[in-house]
mmCIF file of C-alpha atoms in Angstrom:
data_model
loop_
_atom_site.group_PDB
_atom_site.id
_atom_site.type_symbol
_atom_site.label_atom_id
_atom_site.label_comp_id
_atom_site.label_asym_id
_atom_site.label_seq_id
_atom_site.Cartn_x
_atom_site.Cartn_y
_atom_site.Cartn_z
ATOM 1 C CA MET I 1015 -135.906 53.186 -6.867
ATOM 2 C CA GLN I 1016 -132.579 55.034 -6.518
ATOM 3 C CA ILE I 1017 -129.773 53.672 -8.723
ATOM 4 C CA ILE I 1018 -127.135 56.437 -8.526
ATOM 5 C CA PRO I 1019 -127.070 58.359 -5.239
ATOM 6 C CA GLU I 1020 -126.294 62.045 -4.992
ATOM 7 C CA GLU I 1021 -122.806 61.567 -3.506
ATOM 8 C CA LYS I 1022 -121.752 59.208 -6.324
ATOM 9 C CA ILE I 1023 -122.986 61.779 -8.851
ATOM 10 C CA ARG I 1024 -120.911 64.540 -7.209
ATOM 11 C CA GLN I 1025 -117.848 62.283 -7.097
ATOM 12 C CA ARG I 1026 -118.117 61.299 -10.778
ATOM 13 C CA VAL I 1027 -118.696 64.906 -11.884
ATOM 14 C CA ARG I 1028 -115.499 65.917 -10.021
ATOM 15 C CA GLU I 1029 -113.583 63.120 -11.775
ATOM 16 C CA LEU I 1030 -114.897 64.160 -15.184
ATOM 17 C CA GLY I 1031 -114.068 67.793 -14.419
ATOM 18 C CA LYS I 1032 -110.437 66.890 -13.692
ATOM 19 C CA LYS I 1033 -110.119 64.838 -16.879
ATOM 20 C CA ILE I 1034 -111.735 67.494 -19.072
ATOM 21 C CA SER I 1035 -109.659 70.259 -17.430
ATOM 22 C CA ALA I 1036 -106.476 68.347 -18.263
ATOM 23 C CA ASP I 1037 -107.596 67.703 -21.842
ATOM 24 C CA TYR I 1038 -108.521 71.352 -22.431
ATOM 25 C CA ALA I 1039 -105.527 72.909 -20.629
ATOM 26 C CA GLY I 1040 -104.404 76.028 -22.466
ATOM 27 C CA LYS I 1041 -107.576 76.169 -24.547
ATOM 28 C CA GLN I 1042 -110.732 78.255 -24.369
ATOM 29 C CA PRO I 1043 -113.507 75.849 -25.400
ATOM 30 C CA THR I 1044 -117.095 76.618 -26.158
ATOM 31 C CA ILE I 1045 -119.324 74.425 -24.021
ATOM 32 C CA LEU I 1046 -122.638 73.589 -25.693
ATOM 33 C CA ILE I 1047 -125.179 72.293 -23.173
ATOM 34 C CA LEU I 1048 -128.210 70.454 -24.493
ATOM 35 C CA THR I 1049 -131.198 71.429 -22.397
ATOM 36 C CA ASN I 1050 -133.490 70.829 -20.681
ATOM 37 C CA GLY I 1051 -132.026 67.592 -19.318
ATOM 38 C CA GLY I 1052 -128.341 68.414 -19.660
ATOM 39 C CA ILE I 1053 -128.501 71.663 -17.706
ATOM 40 C CA PHE I 1054 -128.082 70.078 -14.244
ATOM 41 C CA PHE I 1055 -125.060 68.016 -15.267
ATOM 42 C CA GLY I 1056 -123.666 70.796 -17.438
ATOM 43 C CA VAL I 1057 -123.687 73.424 -14.694
ATOM 44 C CA ASP I 1058 -122.182 71.056 -12.125
ATOM 45 C CA LEU I 1059 -119.488 69.988 -14.588
ATOM 46 C CA LEU I 1060 -118.634 73.602 -15.484
ATOM 47 C CA ARG I 1061 -118.044 74.315 -11.787
ATOM 48 C CA GLU I 1062 -115.472 71.504 -11.749
ATOM 49 C CA LEU I 1063 -113.456 72.779 -14.718
ATOM 50 C CA LYS I 1064 -110.281 74.355 -13.350
ATOM 51 C CA ASN I 1065 -108.466 77.160 -15.161
ATOM 52 C CA ILE I 1066 -110.586 76.692 -18.279
ATOM 53 C CA PRO I 1067 -112.041 80.003 -19.516
ATOM 54 C CA ALA I 1068 -115.015 78.477 -21.325
ATOM 55 C CA ARG I 1069 -117.731 80.136 -23.365
ATOM 56 C CA ILE I 1070 -121.214 78.701 -22.869
ATOM 57 C CA GLU I 1071 -123.977 78.104 -25.396
ATOM 58 C CA CYS I 1072 -127.258 76.232 -24.907
ATOM 59 C CA VAL I 1073 -129.812 74.710 -27.232
ATOM 60 C CA ARG I 1074 -133.021 72.942 -26.304
ATOM 61 C CA VAL I 1075 -133.406 69.427 -27.665
ATOM 62 C CA SER I 1076 -136.249 66.965 -27.153
ATOM 63 C CA SER I 1077 -136.509 63.344 -28.207
ATOM 64 C CA TYR I 1078 -138.679 61.704 -25.534
ATOM 65 C CA LYS I 1079 -141.795 63.890 -25.415
ATOM 66 C CA SER I 1080 -144.038 62.302 -22.748
ATOM 67 C CA GLY I 1081 -142.939 58.709 -23.323
ATOM 68 C CA THR I 1082 -140.301 56.418 -21.920
ATOM 69 C CA ARG I 1083 -138.637 55.701 -25.283
ATOM 70 C CA SER I 1084 -136.785 58.104 -27.527
ATOM 71 C CA SER I 1085 -138.732 59.079 -30.616
ATOM 72 C CA GLY I 1086 -135.568 58.500 -32.646
ATOM 73 C CA ASN I 1087 -136.090 61.922 -34.210
ATOM 74 C CA PRO I 1088 -134.684 64.629 -31.927
ATOM 75 C CA GLU I 1089 -136.261 68.065 -32.263
ATOM 76 C CA ILE I 1090 -134.017 71.099 -31.933
ATOM 77 C CA PHE I 1091 -135.687 74.245 -30.613
ATOM 78 C CA GLY I 1092 -133.722 77.372 -31.467
ATOM 79 C CA THR I 1093 -130.770 77.740 -33.752
ATOM 80 C CA LEU I 1094 -127.087 77.029 -33.622
ATOM 81 C CA GLU I 1095 -125.110 79.870 -35.184
ATOM 82 C CA PRO I 1096 -122.045 78.860 -37.231
ATOM 83 C CA ASP I 1097 -120.042 81.861 -35.950
ATOM 84 C CA ASP I 1098 -120.325 80.540 -32.375
ATOM 85 C CA PHE I 1099 -118.487 77.328 -33.328
ATOM 86 C CA ALA I 1100 -116.252 77.945 -36.374
ATOM 87 C CA GLY I 1101 -112.560 77.529 -35.538
ATOM 88 C CA ARG I 1102 -113.259 76.747 -31.880
ATOM 89 C CA ASP I 1103 -112.770 73.739 -29.621
ATOM 90 C CA ILE I 1104 -116.256 72.516 -28.715
ATOM 91 C CA LEU I 1105 -117.475 70.301 -25.872
ATOM 92 C CA ILE I 1106 -121.113 69.205 -26.169
ATOM 93 C CA ILE I 1107 -122.766 68.156 -22.891
ATOM 94 C CA ASP I 1108 -125.955 66.097 -22.609
ATOM 95 C CA ASP I 1109 -127.734 64.146 -19.903
ATOM 96 C CA ILE I 1110 -128.030 60.731 -21.574
ATOM 97 C CA ILE I 1111 -127.141 58.841 -24.727
ATOM 98 C CA ASP I 1112 -129.928 56.475 -25.691
ATOM 99 C CA THR I 1113 -130.290 55.888 -29.438
ATOM 100 C CA GLY I 1114 -127.257 58.122 -30.075
ATOM 101 C CA ARG I 1115 -129.170 60.186 -32.607
ATOM 102 C CA THR I 1116 -129.341 63.441 -30.621
ATOM 103 C CA LEU I 1117 -125.669 63.853 -29.798
ATOM 104 C CA LYS I 1118 -124.591 62.561 -33.204
ATOM 105 C CA ARG I 1119 -126.866 65.046 -34.974
ATOM 106 C CA ILE I 1120 -125.647 67.997 -32.905
ATOM 107 C CA ARG I 1121 -121.989 66.920 -33.184
ATOM 108 C CA ASP I 1122 -122.275 66.568 -36.972
ATOM 109 C CA GLN I 1123 -123.894 69.996 -37.252
ATOM 110 C CA VAL I 1124 -121.191 71.659 -35.143
ATOM 111 C CA GLU I 1125 -118.452 69.909 -37.149
ATOM 112 C CA ASN I 1126 -120.073 71.207 -40.352
ATOM 113 C CA PHE I 1127 -119.799 74.737 -38.939
ATOM 114 C CA GLY I 1128 -116.012 74.340 -39.089
ATOM 115 C CA ALA I 1129 -115.236 73.695 -35.439
ATOM 116 C CA LYS I 1130 -111.556 73.140 -34.696
ATOM 117 C CA SER I 1131 -112.415 70.101 -32.569
ATOM 118 C CA VAL I 1132 -115.609 68.568 -31.188
ATOM 119 C CA ARG I 1133 -115.884 66.287 -28.171
ATOM 120 C CA THR I 1134 -118.982 65.050 -26.394
ATOM 121 C CA CYS I 1135 -119.807 64.339 -22.781
ATOM 122 C CA ALA I 1136 -122.889 62.536 -21.464
ATOM 123 C CA PHE I 1137 -123.744 61.891 -17.862
ATOM 124 C CA LEU I 1138 -125.391 58.542 -18.665
ATOM 125 C CA ASP I 1139 -124.923 56.066 -21.490
ATOM 126 C CA LYS I 1140 -127.469 53.398 -22.342
ATOM 127 C CA PRO I 1141 -125.669 51.338 -25.042
ATOM 128 C CA ALA I 1142 -128.390 48.666 -25.260
ATOM 129 C CA ARG I 1143 -130.631 51.232 -26.995
ATOM 130 C CA ARG I 1144 -128.048 52.500 -29.513
ATOM 131 C CA GLU I 1145 -129.377 52.871 -33.062
ATOM 132 C CA VAL I 1146 -126.396 54.706 -34.570
ATOM 133 C CA ASN I 1147 -122.675 54.162 -34.132
ATOM 134 C CA PHE I 1148 -121.997 56.917 -31.606
ATOM 135 C CA TYR I 1149 -120.183 56.989 -28.276
ATOM 136 C CA ALA I 1150 -119.283 60.000 -26.151
ATOM 137 C CA ASP I 1151 -115.707 61.019 -25.464
ATOM 138 C CA TYR I 1152 -116.559 61.368 -21.766
ATOM 139 C CA THR I 1153 -119.236 59.419 -19.892
ATOM 140 C CA GLY I 1154 -120.376 59.517 -16.295
ATOM 141 C CA TYR I 1155 -122.062 56.132 -15.985
ATOM 142 C CA GLU I 1156 -123.186 53.325 -18.241
ATOM 143 C CA ILE I 1157 -126.647 52.028 -17.322
ATOM 144 C CA ASP I 1158 -128.899 49.163 -18.341
ATOM 145 C CA ASP I 1159 -131.938 49.616 -20.556
ATOM 146 C CA VAL I 1160 -134.168 51.117 -17.871
ATOM 147 C CA PHE I 1161 -136.031 54.415 -17.807
ATOM 148 C CA VAL I 1162 -134.437 56.811 -15.344
ATOM 149 C CA VAL I 1163 -135.337 60.165 -13.820
ATOM 150 C CA GLY I 1164 -133.640 62.711 -11.610
ATOM 151 C CA TYR I 1165 -130.567 64.913 -11.929
ATOM 152 C CA GLY I 1166 -132.112 66.604 -14.969
ATOM 153 C CA LEU I 1167 -133.754 63.535 -16.486
ATOM 154 C CA ASP I 1168 -137.524 63.635 -16.537
ATOM 155 C CA TYR I 1169 -140.701 61.768 -17.218
ATOM 156 C CA ALA I 1170 -143.211 64.068 -18.960
ATOM 157 C CA GLY I 1171 -141.500 67.114 -17.430
ATOM 158 C CA ASN I 1172 -141.457 65.752 -13.882
ATOM 159 C CA PHE I 1173 -138.693 64.549 -11.517
ATOM 160 C CA ARG I 1174 -135.801 66.603 -12.976
ATOM 161 C CA GLU I 1175 -135.165 68.173 -9.569
ATOM 162 C CA LEU I 1176 -134.290 64.910 -7.801
ATOM 163 C CA PRO I 1177 -130.649 65.023 -6.613
ATOM 164 C CA PHE I 1178 -130.151 61.345 -7.491
ATOM 165 C CA VAL I 1179 -130.913 59.119 -10.478
ATOM 166 C CA GLY I 1180 -133.799 56.731 -9.980
ATOM 167 C CA LYS I 1181 -135.389 54.016 -12.023
ATOM 168 C CA ILE I 1182 -139.076 54.126 -12.882
ATOM 169 C CA CYS I 1183 -140.470 50.660 -12.268
#
C-alpha cells in the first residue's frame, strides 16, 4: 500500500534542498551518505543543493538485516577516516530514523573526529520506535510505526527501487 507517492517525495526533497542550501550558503560541506538505503534520497537531495560545492563520502550501515525491526545494534561496514571530517562542516544523510541508534552513533563518531559542525538529515522519521534521544536537523516526513519499503528502503534487500514509499501489511 502506497503511503508517500513519488510526486510528494520529489516536492519534499526540493523543499529540503532549498533549506539546506540556505543553511550552508558560503560553506563547502562534506556530505556523508549512509548506504544502502540512504543513497536514493542522498543523490536526489544533492541534486537540489544550489551553489553548494559539497564533498561526498559514503559508508554502508545495516541495522535491519532481513527483519522488519531494527536490531538496535547498527553494523558499520568500512571505515570513516578522521581526516575526511576534521575541521569540516558535515551533513549526514540517511533514509530513516527508527531507534535513533544509527544516526546518533555516526554523528557522535564524526563529532569525535573534530568536525567543525555536524547536522543530520533523514528522509523518514519514526519517533514511536525511538530508543535514544536523537532527532535529525532536517526530516522529510514523520511516519507511524509501520514497516515501509521503496525509495531506498528495503525488506531483505528487495523493493528499494520503488519510486514511492509503501507500507508492508
